[in-house]
Amino acid sequence: GTVKIDLLMNTPQLETDTCLGKIGIIADVQYADIDDATDYQGARIRRYRNALIELQNAAKHWKNHQVDTVVQIGDFLDGKNRKQDQTLSSLNQLLQTVEDFQLYHVLVV
């Protein structure tokens, strides 16, 4: 069969003669419920709250394209959640956003 991968909006779509499913991929969400700030090196601005909005947008896109499985690569949460004692609440917000999908996390070491 043929395989087509469409990387539009971080959503690879697998199409074969017999469709095995569709996979959405997103990397380094880095969510924290804090104001925008520079990264740990002070080199780049991170838009921590916007990360949740971007994940919500991706989830809508995946749902519209009947994605079954989502693979999240890298950091789902930013380490600054720990300093704010918000790790569990932030994680719950992210998980609620993708609760309609089979979710896998890949950590890059």
PDB file of N, CA and C in Angstrom:
ATOM      1  N   GLY A   1       0.815  -1.186   0.000  1.00  0.00           N
ATOM      2  CA  GLY A   1       0.000   0.000   0.000  1.00  0.00           C
ATOM      3  C   GLY A   1       0.862   1.254   0.000  1.00  0.00           C
ATOM      4  N   THR A   2       0.223   2.373  -0.075  1.00  0.00           N
ATOM      5  CA  THR A   2       0.912   3.657  -0.064  1.00  0.00           C
ATOM      6  C   THR A   2       0.798   4.291   1.308  1.00  0.00           C
ATOM      7  N   VAL A   3       1.782   5.095   1.649  1.00  0.00           N
ATOM      8  CA  VAL A   3       1.794   5.805   2.917  1.00  0.00           C
ATOM      9  C   VAL A   3       1.960   7.282   2.621  1.00  0.00           C
ATOM     10  N   LYS A   4       1.121   8.102   3.196  1.00  0.00           N
ATOM     11  CA  LYS A   4       1.205   9.547   3.033  1.00  0.00           C
ATOM     12  C   LYS A   4       1.343  10.156   4.425  1.00  0.00           C
ATOM     13  N   ILE A   5       2.334  11.015   4.600  1.00  0.00           N
ATOM     14  CA  ILE A   5       2.496  11.714   5.869  1.00  0.00           C
ATOM     15  C   ILE A   5       2.361  13.204   5.603  1.00  0.00           C
ATOM     16  N   ASP A   6       1.405  13.843   6.272  1.00  0.00           N
ATOM     17  CA  ASP A   6       1.139  15.267   6.133  1.00  0.00           C
ATOM     18  C   ASP A   6       1.556  15.944   7.428  1.00  0.00           C
ATOM     19  N   LEU A   7       2.571  16.801   7.395  1.00  0.00           N
ATOM     20  CA  LEU A   7       3.076  17.431   8.596  1.00  0.00           C
ATOM     21  C   LEU A   7       2.415  18.771   8.896  1.00  0.00           C
ATOM     22  N   LEU A   8       1.340  19.104   8.224  1.00  0.00           N
ATOM     23  CA  LEU A   8       0.610  20.340   8.471  1.00  0.00           C
ATOM     24  C   LEU A   8       0.138  20.379   9.914  1.00  0.00           C
ATOM     25  N   MET A   9       0.397  21.487  10.617  1.00  0.00           N
ATOM     26  CA  MET A   9      -0.047  21.688  11.998  1.00  0.00           C
ATOM     27  C   MET A   9       0.466  20.593  12.940  1.00  0.00           C
ATOM     28  N   ASN A  10       1.659  20.078  12.683  1.00  0.00           N
ATOM     29  CA  ASN A  10       2.243  19.051  13.542  1.00  0.00           C
ATOM     30  C   ASN A  10       1.370  17.799  13.624  1.00  0.00           C
ATOM     31  N   THR A  11       0.611  17.499  12.576  1.00  0.00           N
ATOM     32  CA  THR A  11      -0.299  16.366  12.616  1.00  0.00           C
ATOM     33  C   THR A  11       0.007  15.396  11.479  1.00  0.00           C
ATOM     34  N   PRO A  12       0.976  14.508  11.670  1.00  0.00           N
ATOM     35  CA  PRO A  12       1.198  13.499  10.631  1.00  0.00           C
ATOM     36  C   PRO A  12      -0.046  12.649  10.467  1.00  0.00           C
ATOM     37  N   GLN A  13      -0.432  12.421   9.244  1.00  0.00           N
ATOM     38  CA  GLN A  13      -1.608  11.601   8.963  1.00  0.00           C
ATOM     39  C   GLN A  13      -1.156  10.397   8.149  1.00  0.00           C
ATOM     40  N   LEU A  14      -1.390   9.231   8.681  1.00  0.00           N
ATOM     41  CA  LEU A  14      -1.006   8.001   8.005  1.00  0.00           C
ATOM     42  C   LEU A  14      -2.180   7.509   7.174  1.00  0.00           C
ATOM     43  N   GLU A  15      -1.975   7.389   5.874  1.00  0.00           N
ATOM     44  CA  GLU A  15      -3.012   6.876   4.998  1.00  0.00           C
ATOM     45  C   GLU A  15      -2.436   5.710   4.213  1.00  0.00           C
ATOM     46  N   THR A  16      -3.071   4.568   4.322  1.00  0.00           N
ATOM     47  CA  THR A  16      -2.678   3.395   3.553  1.00  0.00           C
ATOM     48  C   THR A  16      -3.946   2.823   2.944  1.00  0.00           C
ATOM     49  N   ASP A  17      -3.775   1.753   2.200  1.00  0.00           N
ATOM     50  CA  ASP A  17      -4.959   1.084   1.645  1.00  0.00           C
ATOM     51  C   ASP A  17      -5.909   0.671   2.770  1.00  0.00           C
ATOM     52  N   THR A  18      -5.330   0.236   3.879  1.00  0.00           N
ATOM     53  CA  THR A  18      -6.085  -0.049   5.087  1.00  0.00           C
ATOM     54  C   THR A  18      -5.545   0.898   6.149  1.00  0.00           C
ATOM     55  N   CYS A  19      -6.309   1.899   6.479  1.00  0.00           N
ATOM     56  CA  CYS A  19      -5.825   2.918   7.416  1.00  0.00           C
ATOM     57  C   CYS A  19      -5.623   2.302   8.794  1.00  0.00           C
ATOM     58  N   LEU A  20      -4.422   2.439   9.309  1.00  0.00           N
ATOM     59  CA  LEU A  20      -4.091   1.905  10.623  1.00  0.00           C
ATOM     60  C   LEU A  20      -4.414   2.902  11.730  1.00  0.00           C
ATOM     61  N   GLY A  21      -4.689   4.129  11.375  1.00  0.00           N
ATOM     62  CA  GLY A  21      -4.993   5.169  12.337  1.00  0.00           C
ATOM     63  C   GLY A  21      -4.258   6.439  11.975  1.00  0.00           C
ATOM     64  N   LYS A  22      -4.593   7.484  12.677  1.00  0.00           N
ATOM     65  CA  LYS A  22      -3.954   8.776  12.447  1.00  0.00           C
ATOM     66  C   LYS A  22      -3.269   9.208  13.739  1.00  0.00           C
ATOM     67  N   ILE A  23      -2.088   9.772  13.573  1.00  0.00           N
ATOM     68  CA  ILE A  23      -1.262  10.142  14.720  1.00  0.00           C
ATOM     69  C   ILE A  23      -0.993  11.637  14.686  1.00  0.00           C
ATOM     70  N   GLY A  24      -1.222  12.306  15.821  1.00  0.00           N
ATOM     71  CA  GLY A  24      -0.850  13.704  15.985  1.00  0.00           C
ATOM     72  C   GLY A  24       0.427  13.768  16.796  1.00  0.00           C
ATOM     73  N   ILE A  25       1.338  14.635  16.416  1.00  0.00           N
ATOM     74  CA  ILE A  25       2.611  14.768  17.120  1.00  0.00           C
ATOM     75  C   ILE A  25       2.794  16.220  17.534  1.00  0.00           C
ATOM     76  N   ILE A  26       3.222  16.408  18.787  1.00  0.00           N
ATOM     77  CA  ILE A  26       3.544  17.745  19.281  1.00  0.00           C
ATOM     78  C   ILE A  26       4.782  17.622  20.168  1.00  0.00           C
ATOM     79  N   ALA A  27       5.579  18.652  20.196  1.00  0.00           N
ATOM     80  CA  ALA A  27       6.834  18.582  20.956  1.00  0.00           C
ATOM     81  C   ALA A  27       6.990  19.785  21.882  1.00  0.00           C
ATOM     82  N   ASP A  28       7.567  19.513  23.052  1.00  0.00           N
ATOM     83  CA  ASP A  28       7.968  20.549  24.016  1.00  0.00           C
ATOM     84  C   ASP A  28       6.886  21.585  24.281  1.00  0.00           C
ATOM     85  N   VAL A  29       5.764  21.139  24.790  1.00  0.00           N
ATOM     86  CA  VAL A  29       4.678  22.053  25.121  1.00  0.00           C
ATOM     87  C   VAL A  29       5.152  23.089  26.143  1.00  0.00           C
ATOM     88  N   GLN A  30       5.865  22.648  27.182  1.00  0.00           N
ATOM     89  CA  GLN A  30       6.477  23.543  28.180  1.00  0.00           C
ATOM     90  C   GLN A  30       5.467  24.464  28.851  1.00  0.00           C
ATOM     91  N   TYR A  31       4.312  23.943  29.239  1.00  0.00           N
ATOM     92  CA  TYR A  31       3.266  24.766  29.848  1.00  0.00           C
ATOM     93  C   TYR A  31       3.551  25.088  31.308  1.00  0.00           C
ATOM     94  N   ALA A  32       3.232  26.314  31.688  1.00  0.00           N
ATOM     95  CA  ALA A  32       3.205  26.763  33.086  1.00  0.00           C
ATOM     96  C   ALA A  32       2.221  27.923  33.160  1.00  0.00           C
ATOM     97  N   ASP A  33       1.476  27.997  34.237  1.00  0.00           N
ATOM     98  CA  ASP A  33       0.522  29.094  34.426  1.00  0.00           C
ATOM     99  C   ASP A  33       1.253  30.278  35.065  1.00  0.00           C
ATOM    100  N   ILE A  34       2.174  30.833  34.288  1.00  0.00           N
ATOM    101  CA  ILE A  34       2.958  31.989  34.739  1.00  0.00           C
ATOM    102  C   ILE A  34       3.106  32.963  33.578  1.00  0.00           C
ATOM    103  N   ASP A  35       3.513  34.175  33.902  1.00  0.00           N
ATOM    104  CA  ASP A  35       3.727  35.197  32.872  1.00  0.00           C
ATOM    105  C   ASP A  35       4.868  34.800  31.947  1.00  0.00           C
ATOM    106  N   ASP A  36       4.849  35.359  30.744  1.00  0.00           N
ATOM    107  CA  ASP A  36       5.945  35.153  29.803  1.00  0.00           C
ATOM    108  C   ASP A  36       7.254  35.568  30.451  1.00  0.00           C
ATOM    109  N   ALA A  37       8.305  34.839  30.132  1.00  0.00           N
ATOM    110  CA  ALA A  37       9.630  35.138  30.690  1.00  0.00           C
ATOM    111  C   ALA A  37      10.676  34.511  29.781  1.00  0.00           C
ATOM    112  N   THR A  38      11.922  34.796  30.069  1.00  0.00           N
ATOM    113  CA  THR A  38      12.993  34.201  29.282  1.00  0.00           C
ATOM    114  C   THR A  38      13.224  32.768  29.744  1.00  0.00           C
ATOM    115  N   ASP A  39      13.835  31.990  28.857  1.00  0.00           N
ATOM    116  CA  ASP A  39      14.188  30.618  29.212  1.00  0.00           C
ATOM    117  C   ASP A  39      15.313  30.632  30.245  1.00  0.00           C
ATOM    118  N   TYR A  40      15.758  29.456  30.650  1.00  0.00           N
ATOM    119  CA  TYR A  40      16.762  29.360  31.713  1.00  0.00           C
ATOM    120  C   TYR A  40      18.087  30.014  31.331  1.00  0.00           C
ATOM    121  N   GLN A  41      18.386  30.087  30.058  1.00  0.00           N
ATOM    122  CA  GLN A  41      19.618  30.740  29.601  1.00  0.00           C
ATOM    123  C   GLN A  41      19.428  32.242  29.400  1.00  0.00           C
ATOM    124  N   GLY A  42      18.194  32.713  29.486  1.00  0.00           N
ATOM    125  CA  GLY A  42      17.911  34.125  29.279  1.00  0.00           C
ATOM    126  C   GLY A  42      17.963  34.543  27.818  1.00  0.00           C
ATOM    127  N   ALA A  43      17.924  33.591  26.919  1.00  0.00           N
ATOM    128  CA  ALA A  43      18.114  33.883  25.497  1.00  0.00           C
ATOM    129  C   ALA A  43      16.806  34.072  24.730  1.00  0.00           C
ATOM    130  N   ARG A  44      15.748  33.369  25.126  1.00  0.00           N
ATOM    131  CA  ARG A  44      14.502  33.401  24.354  1.00  0.00           C
ATOM    132  C   ARG A  44      13.316  33.633  25.284  1.00  0.00           C
ATOM    133  N   ILE A  45      12.307  34.312  24.744  1.00  0.00           N
ATOM    134  CA  ILE A  45      11.065  34.519  25.497  1.00  0.00           C
ATOM    135  C   ILE A  45      10.212  33.252  25.378  1.00  0.00           C
ATOM    136  N   ARG A  46       9.748  32.768  26.516  1.00  0.00           N
ATOM    137  CA  ARG A  46       8.817  31.644  26.521  1.00  0.00           C
ATOM    138  C   ARG A  46       7.433  32.164  26.863  1.00  0.00           C
ATOM    139  N   ARG A  47       6.473  31.721  26.120  1.00  0.00           N
ATOM    140  CA  ARG A  47       5.084  32.126  26.313  1.00  0.00           C
ATOM    141  C   ARG A  47       4.353  30.960  26.994  1.00  0.00           C
ATOM    142  N   TYR A  48       4.553  30.901  28.308  1.00  0.00           N
ATOM    143  CA  TYR A  48       4.128  29.735  29.092  1.00  0.00           C
ATOM    144  C   TYR A  48       2.631  29.474  29.025  1.00  0.00           C
ATOM    145  N   ARG A  49       1.815  30.491  29.253  1.00  0.00           N
ATOM    146  CA  ARG A  49       0.356  30.293  29.211  1.00  0.00           C
ATOM    147  C   ARG A  49      -0.127  29.999  27.789  1.00  0.00           C
ATOM    148  N   ASN A  50       0.505  30.597  26.819  1.00  0.00           N
ATOM    149  CA  ASN A  50       0.127  30.376  25.427  1.00  0.00           C
ATOM    150  C   ASN A  50       0.330  28.921  25.013  1.00  0.00           C
ATOM    151  N   ALA A  51       1.194  28.214  25.709  1.00  0.00           N
ATOM    152  CA  ALA A  51       1.431  26.808  25.384  1.00  0.00           C
ATOM    153  C   ALA A  51       0.149  25.990  25.518  1.00  0.00           C
ATOM    154  N   LEU A  52      -0.672  26.301  26.520  1.00  0.00           N
ATOM    155  CA  LEU A  52      -1.941  25.598  26.683  1.00  0.00           C
ATOM    156  C   LEU A  52      -2.890  25.920  25.525  1.00  0.00           C
ATOM    157  N   ILE A  53      -2.915  27.165  25.111  1.00  0.00           N
ATOM    158  CA  ILE A  53      -3.760  27.572  23.980  1.00  0.00           C
ATOM    159  C   ILE A  53      -3.320  26.848  22.706  1.00  0.00           C
ATOM    160  N   GLU A  54      -2.024  26.758  22.494  1.00  0.00           N
ATOM    161  CA  GLU A  54      -1.517  26.066  21.305  1.00  0.00           C
ATOM    162  C   GLU A  54      -1.862  24.581  21.347  1.00  0.00           C
ATOM    163  N   LEU A  55      -1.797  23.971  22.536  1.00  0.00           N
ATOM    164  CA  LEU A  55      -2.186  22.571  22.659  1.00  0.00           C
ATOM    165  C   LEU A  55      -3.680  22.404  22.392  1.00  0.00           C
ATOM    166  N   GLN A  56      -4.494  23.319  22.890  1.00  0.00           N
ATOM    167  CA  GLN A  56      -5.937  23.275  22.634  1.00  0.00           C
ATOM    168  C   GLN A  56      -6.222  23.399  21.136  1.00  0.00           C
ATOM    169  N   ASN A  57      -5.500  24.302  20.460  1.00  0.00           N
ATOM    170  CA  ASN A  57      -5.659  24.447  19.006  1.00  0.00           C
ATOM    171  C   ASN A  57      -5.270  23.160  18.279  1.00  0.00           C
ATOM    172  N   ALA A  58      -4.177  22.551  18.708  1.00  0.00           N
ATOM    173  CA  ALA A  58      -3.743  21.295  18.092  1.00  0.00           C
ATOM    174  C   ALA A  58      -4.784  20.206  18.324  1.00  0.00           C
ATOM    175  N   ALA A  59      -5.337  20.133  19.535  1.00  0.00           N
ATOM    176  CA  ALA A  59      -6.347  19.111  19.847  1.00  0.00           C
ATOM    177  C   ALA A  59      -7.592  19.284  18.983  1.00  0.00           C
ATOM    178  N   LYS A  60      -8.011  20.529  18.745  1.00  0.00           N
ATOM    179  CA  LYS A  60      -9.157  20.774  17.864  1.00  0.00           C
ATOM    180  C   LYS A  60      -8.852  20.298  16.447  1.00  0.00           C
ATOM    181  N   HIS A  61      -7.653  20.609  15.987  1.00  0.00           N
ATOM    182  CA  HIS A  61      -7.231  20.193  14.648  1.00  0.00           C
ATOM    183  C   HIS A  61      -7.224  18.670  14.546  1.00  0.00           C
ATOM    184  N   TRP A  62      -6.652  18.014  15.544  1.00  0.00           N
ATOM    185  CA  TRP A  62      -6.599  16.558  15.521  1.00  0.00           C
ATOM    186  C   TRP A  62      -8.000  15.958  15.529  1.00  0.00           C
ATOM    187  N   LYS A  63      -8.870  16.532  16.335  1.00  0.00           N
ATOM    188  CA  LYS A  63     -10.245  16.015  16.403  1.00  0.00           C
ATOM    189  C   LYS A  63     -10.939  16.171  15.051  1.00  0.00           C
ATOM    190  N   ASN A  64     -10.746  17.329  14.410  1.00  0.00           N
ATOM    191  CA  ASN A  64     -11.345  17.567  13.086  1.00  0.00           C
ATOM    192  C   ASN A  64     -10.839  16.585  12.040  1.00  0.00           C
ATOM    193  N   HIS A  65      -9.608  16.092  12.234  1.00  0.00           N
ATOM    194  CA  HIS A  65      -9.004  15.157  11.278  1.00  0.00           C
ATOM    195  C   HIS A  65      -9.049  13.717  11.781  1.00  0.00           C
ATOM    196  N   GLN A  66      -9.861  13.479  12.790  1.00  0.00           N
ATOM    197  CA  GLN A  66     -10.093  12.133  13.330  1.00  0.00           C
ATOM    198  C   GLN A  66      -8.805  11.413  13.718  1.00  0.00           C
ATOM    199  N   VAL A  67      -7.937  12.140  14.394  1.00  0.00           N
ATOM    200  CA  VAL A  67      -6.696  11.555  14.910  1.00  0.00           C
ATOM    201  C   VAL A  67      -7.045  10.658  16.094  1.00  0.00           C
ATOM    202  N   ASP A  68      -6.404   9.504  16.161  1.00  0.00           N
ATOM    203  CA  ASP A  68      -6.649   8.533  17.231  1.00  0.00           C
ATOM    204  C   ASP A  68      -5.657   8.675  18.380  1.00  0.00           C
ATOM    205  N   THR A  69      -4.412   8.900  18.017  1.00  0.00           N
ATOM    206  CA  THR A  69      -3.302   8.825  18.958  1.00  0.00           C
ATOM    207  C   THR A  69      -2.472  10.092  18.876  1.00  0.00           C
ATOM    208  N   VAL A  70      -2.024  10.561  20.035  1.00  0.00           N
ATOM    209  CA  VAL A  70      -1.149  11.728  20.096  1.00  0.00           C
ATOM    210  C   VAL A  70       0.159  11.319  20.765  1.00  0.00           C
ATOM    211  N   VAL A  71       1.260  11.735  20.153  1.00  0.00           N
ATOM    212  CA  VAL A  71       2.582  11.519  20.719  1.00  0.00           C
ATOM    213  C   VAL A  71       3.138  12.882  21.110  1.00  0.00           C
ATOM    214  N   GLN A  72       3.456  13.041  22.372  1.00  0.00           N
ATOM    215  CA  GLN A  72       4.015  14.274  22.898  1.00  0.00           C
ATOM    216  C   GLN A  72       5.496  14.015  23.171  1.00  0.00           C
ATOM    217  N   ILE A  73       6.354  14.772  22.501  1.00  0.00           N
ATOM    218  CA  ILE A  73       7.797  14.559  22.598  1.00  0.00           C
ATOM    219  C   ILE A  73       8.409  15.665  23.446  1.00  0.00           C
ATOM    220  N   GLY A  74       9.216  15.300  24.419  1.00  0.00           N
ATOM    221  CA  GLY A  74       9.916  16.289  25.233  1.00  0.00           C
ATOM    222  C   GLY A  74       9.111  16.686  26.463  1.00  0.00           C
ATOM    223  N   ASP A  75       9.311  17.922  26.904  1.00  0.00           N
ATOM    224  CA  ASP A  75       8.692  18.409  28.144  1.00  0.00           C
ATOM    225  C   ASP A  75       7.252  18.838  27.917  1.00  0.00           C
ATOM    226  N   PHE A  76       6.343  18.226  28.641  1.00  0.00           N
ATOM    227  CA  PHE A  76       4.928  18.600  28.616  1.00  0.00           C
ATOM    228  C   PHE A  76       4.730  19.811  29.526  1.00  0.00           C
ATOM    229  N   LEU A  77       5.354  19.771  30.678  1.00  0.00           N
ATOM    230  CA  LEU A  77       5.314  20.860  31.665  1.00  0.00           C
ATOM    231  C   LEU A  77       6.668  21.532  31.728  1.00  0.00           C
ATOM    232  N   ASP A  78       6.663  22.819  32.033  1.00  0.00           N
ATOM    233  CA  ASP A  78       7.915  23.505  32.283  1.00  0.00           C
ATOM    234  C   ASP A  78       8.290  23.327  33.752  1.00  0.00           C
ATOM    235  N   GLY A  79       9.569  23.305  34.034  1.00  0.00           N
ATOM    236  CA  GLY A  79      10.054  23.137  35.404  1.00  0.00           C
ATOM    237  C   GLY A  79       9.653  24.256  36.339  1.00  0.00           C
ATOM    238  N   LYS A  80       9.245  25.392  35.791  1.00  0.00           N
ATOM    239  CA  LYS A  80       8.841  26.510  36.645  1.00  0.00           C
ATOM    240  C   LYS A  80       7.538  26.234  37.389  1.00  0.00           C
ATOM    241  N   ASN A  81       6.794  25.222  36.988  1.00  0.00           N
ATOM    242  CA  ASN A  81       5.603  24.822  37.734  1.00  0.00           C
ATOM    243  C   ASN A  81       5.959  24.412  39.152  1.00  0.00           C
ATOM    244  N   ARG A  82       7.082  23.737  39.289  1.00  0.00           N
ATOM    245  CA  ARG A  82       7.517  23.256  40.599  1.00  0.00           C
ATOM    246  C   ARG A  82       7.727  24.412  41.564  1.00  0.00           C
ATOM    247  N   LYS A  83       8.326  25.488  41.076  1.00  0.00           N
ATOM    248  CA  LYS A  83       8.573  26.665  41.923  1.00  0.00           C
ATOM    249  C   LYS A  83       7.282  27.326  42.369  1.00  0.00           C
ATOM    250  N   GLN A  84       6.242  27.209  41.555  1.00  0.00           N
ATOM    251  CA  GLN A  84       4.947  27.826  41.867  1.00  0.00           C
ATOM    252  C   GLN A  84       4.008  26.841  42.564  1.00  0.00           C
ATOM    253  N   ASP A  85       4.486  25.621  42.818  1.00  0.00           N
ATOM    254  CA  ASP A  85       3.677  24.553  43.410  1.00  0.00           C
ATOM    255  C   ASP A  85       2.409  24.308  42.588  1.00  0.00           C
ATOM    256  N   GLN A  86       2.578  24.288  41.252  1.00  0.00           N
ATOM    257  CA  GLN A  86       1.447  24.128  40.334  1.00  0.00           C
ATOM    258  C   GLN A  86       1.580  22.906  39.435  1.00  0.00           C
ATOM    259  N   THR A  87       2.476  21.998  39.771  1.00  0.00           N
ATOM    260  CA  THR A  87       2.739  20.880  38.879  1.00  0.00           C
ATOM    261  C   THR A  87       1.482  20.062  38.591  1.00  0.00           C
ATOM    262  N   LEU A  88       0.766  19.644  39.625  1.00  0.00           N
ATOM    263  CA  LEU A  88      -0.408  18.793  39.413  1.00  0.00           C
ATOM    264  C   LEU A  88      -1.543  19.532  38.726  1.00  0.00           C
ATOM    265  N   SER A  89      -1.800  20.764  39.112  1.00  0.00           N
ATOM    266  CA  SER A  89      -2.898  21.502  38.479  1.00  0.00           C
ATOM    267  C   SER A  89      -2.588  21.777  37.009  1.00  0.00           C
ATOM    268  N   SER A  90      -1.342  22.111  36.703  1.00  0.00           N
ATOM    269  CA  SER A  90      -0.957  22.349  35.307  1.00  0.00           C
ATOM    270  C   SER A  90      -1.032  21.063  34.494  1.00  0.00           C
ATOM    271  N   LEU A  91      -0.563  19.965  35.080  1.00  0.00           N
ATOM    272  CA  LEU A  91      -0.628  18.684  34.376  1.00  0.00           C
ATOM    273  C   LEU A  91      -2.081  18.299  34.094  1.00  0.00           C
ATOM    274  N   ASN A  92      -2.958  18.508  35.052  1.00  0.00           N
ATOM    275  CA  ASN A  92      -4.377  18.191  34.848  1.00  0.00           C
ATOM    276  C   ASN A  92      -4.980  19.014  33.714  1.00  0.00           C
ATOM    277  N   GLN A  93      -4.614  20.290  33.607  1.00  0.00           N
ATOM    278  CA  GLN A  93      -5.119  21.116  32.501  1.00  0.00           C
ATOM    279  C   GLN A  93      -4.683  20.545  31.153  1.00  0.00           C
ATOM    280  N   LEU A  94      -3.427  20.140  31.065  1.00  0.00           N
ATOM    281  CA  LEU A  94      -2.920  19.578  29.812  1.00  0.00           C
ATOM    282  C   LEU A  94      -3.611  18.260  29.477  1.00  0.00           C
ATOM    283  N   LEU A  95      -3.745  17.402  30.479  1.00  0.00           N
ATOM    284  CA  LEU A  95      -4.353  16.095  30.241  1.00  0.00           C
ATOM    285  C   LEU A  95      -5.821  16.204  29.844  1.00  0.00           C
ATOM    286  N   GLN A  96      -6.536  17.172  30.416  1.00  0.00           N
ATOM    287  CA  GLN A  96      -7.930  17.389  30.027  1.00  0.00           C
ATOM    288  C   GLN A  96      -8.029  17.801  28.560  1.00  0.00           C
ATOM    289  N   THR A  97      -7.050  18.548  28.108  1.00  0.00           N
ATOM    290  CA  THR A  97      -7.048  19.020  26.721  1.00  0.00           C
ATOM    291  C   THR A  97      -6.925  17.871  25.730  1.00  0.00           C
ATOM    292  N   VAL A  98      -6.206  16.827  26.098  1.00  0.00           N
ATOM    293  CA  VAL A  98      -5.961  15.709  25.177  1.00  0.00           C
ATOM    294  C   VAL A  98      -6.639  14.416  25.630  1.00  0.00           C
ATOM    295  N   GLU A  99      -7.654  14.535  26.476  1.00  0.00           N
ATOM    296  CA  GLU A  99      -8.289  13.340  27.034  1.00  0.00           C
ATOM    297  C   GLU A  99      -9.027  12.489  25.993  1.00  0.00           C
ATOM    298  N   ASP A 100      -9.334  13.039  24.841  1.00  0.00           N
ATOM    299  CA  ASP A 100     -10.042  12.290  23.798  1.00  0.00           C
ATOM    300  C   ASP A 100      -9.113  11.419  22.952  1.00  0.00           C
ATOM    301  N   PHE A 101      -7.820  11.458  23.230  1.00  0.00           N
ATOM    302  CA  PHE A 101      -6.842  10.748  22.413  1.00  0.00           C
ATOM    303  C   PHE A 101      -6.072   9.742  23.263  1.00  0.00           C
ATOM    304  N   GLN A 102      -5.589   8.703  22.614  1.00  0.00           N
ATOM    305  CA  GLN A 102      -4.626   7.819  23.267  1.00  0.00           C
ATOM    306  C   GLN A 102      -3.317   8.600  23.270  1.00  0.00           C
ATOM    307  N   LEU A 103      -2.736   8.813  24.438  1.00  0.00           N
ATOM    308  CA  LEU A 103      -1.596   9.714  24.574  1.00  0.00           C
ATOM    309  C   LEU A 103      -0.344   8.963  24.969  1.00  0.00           C
ATOM    310  N   TYR A 104       0.752   9.255  24.257  1.00  0.00           N
ATOM    311  CA  TYR A 104       2.064   8.699  24.580  1.00  0.00           C
ATOM    312  C   TYR A 104       3.033   9.857  24.765  1.00  0.00           C
ATOM    313  N   HIS A 105       3.934   9.700  25.731  1.00  0.00           N
ATOM    314  CA  HIS A 105       4.980  10.702  25.977  1.00  0.00           C
ATOM    315  C   HIS A 105       6.316  10.084  25.649  1.00  0.00           C
ATOM    316  N   VAL A 106       7.123  10.822  24.904  1.00  0.00           N
ATOM    317  CA  VAL A 106       8.475  10.394  24.583  1.00  0.00           C
ATOM    318  C   VAL A 106       9.419  11.412  25.185  1.00  0.00           C
ATOM    319  N   LEU A 107      10.268  10.959  26.090  1.00  0.00           N
ATOM    320  CA  LEU A 107      11.245  11.851  26.706  1.00  0.00           C
ATOM    321  C   LEU A 107      12.580  11.660  26.001  1.00  0.00           C
ATOM    322  N   VAL A 108      13.188  12.749  25.628  1.00  0.00           N
ATOM    323  CA  VAL A 108      14.467  12.719  24.958  1.00  0.00           C
ATOM    324  C   VAL A 108      15.547  12.949  26.012  1.00  0.00           C
ATOM    325  N   VAL A 109      16.447  12.018  26.130  1.00  0.00           N
ATOM    326  CA  VAL A 109      17.492  12.107  27.154  1.00  0.00           C
ATOM    327  C   VAL A 109      18.807  12.479  26.527  1.00  0.00           C
TER     328      VAL A 109
END
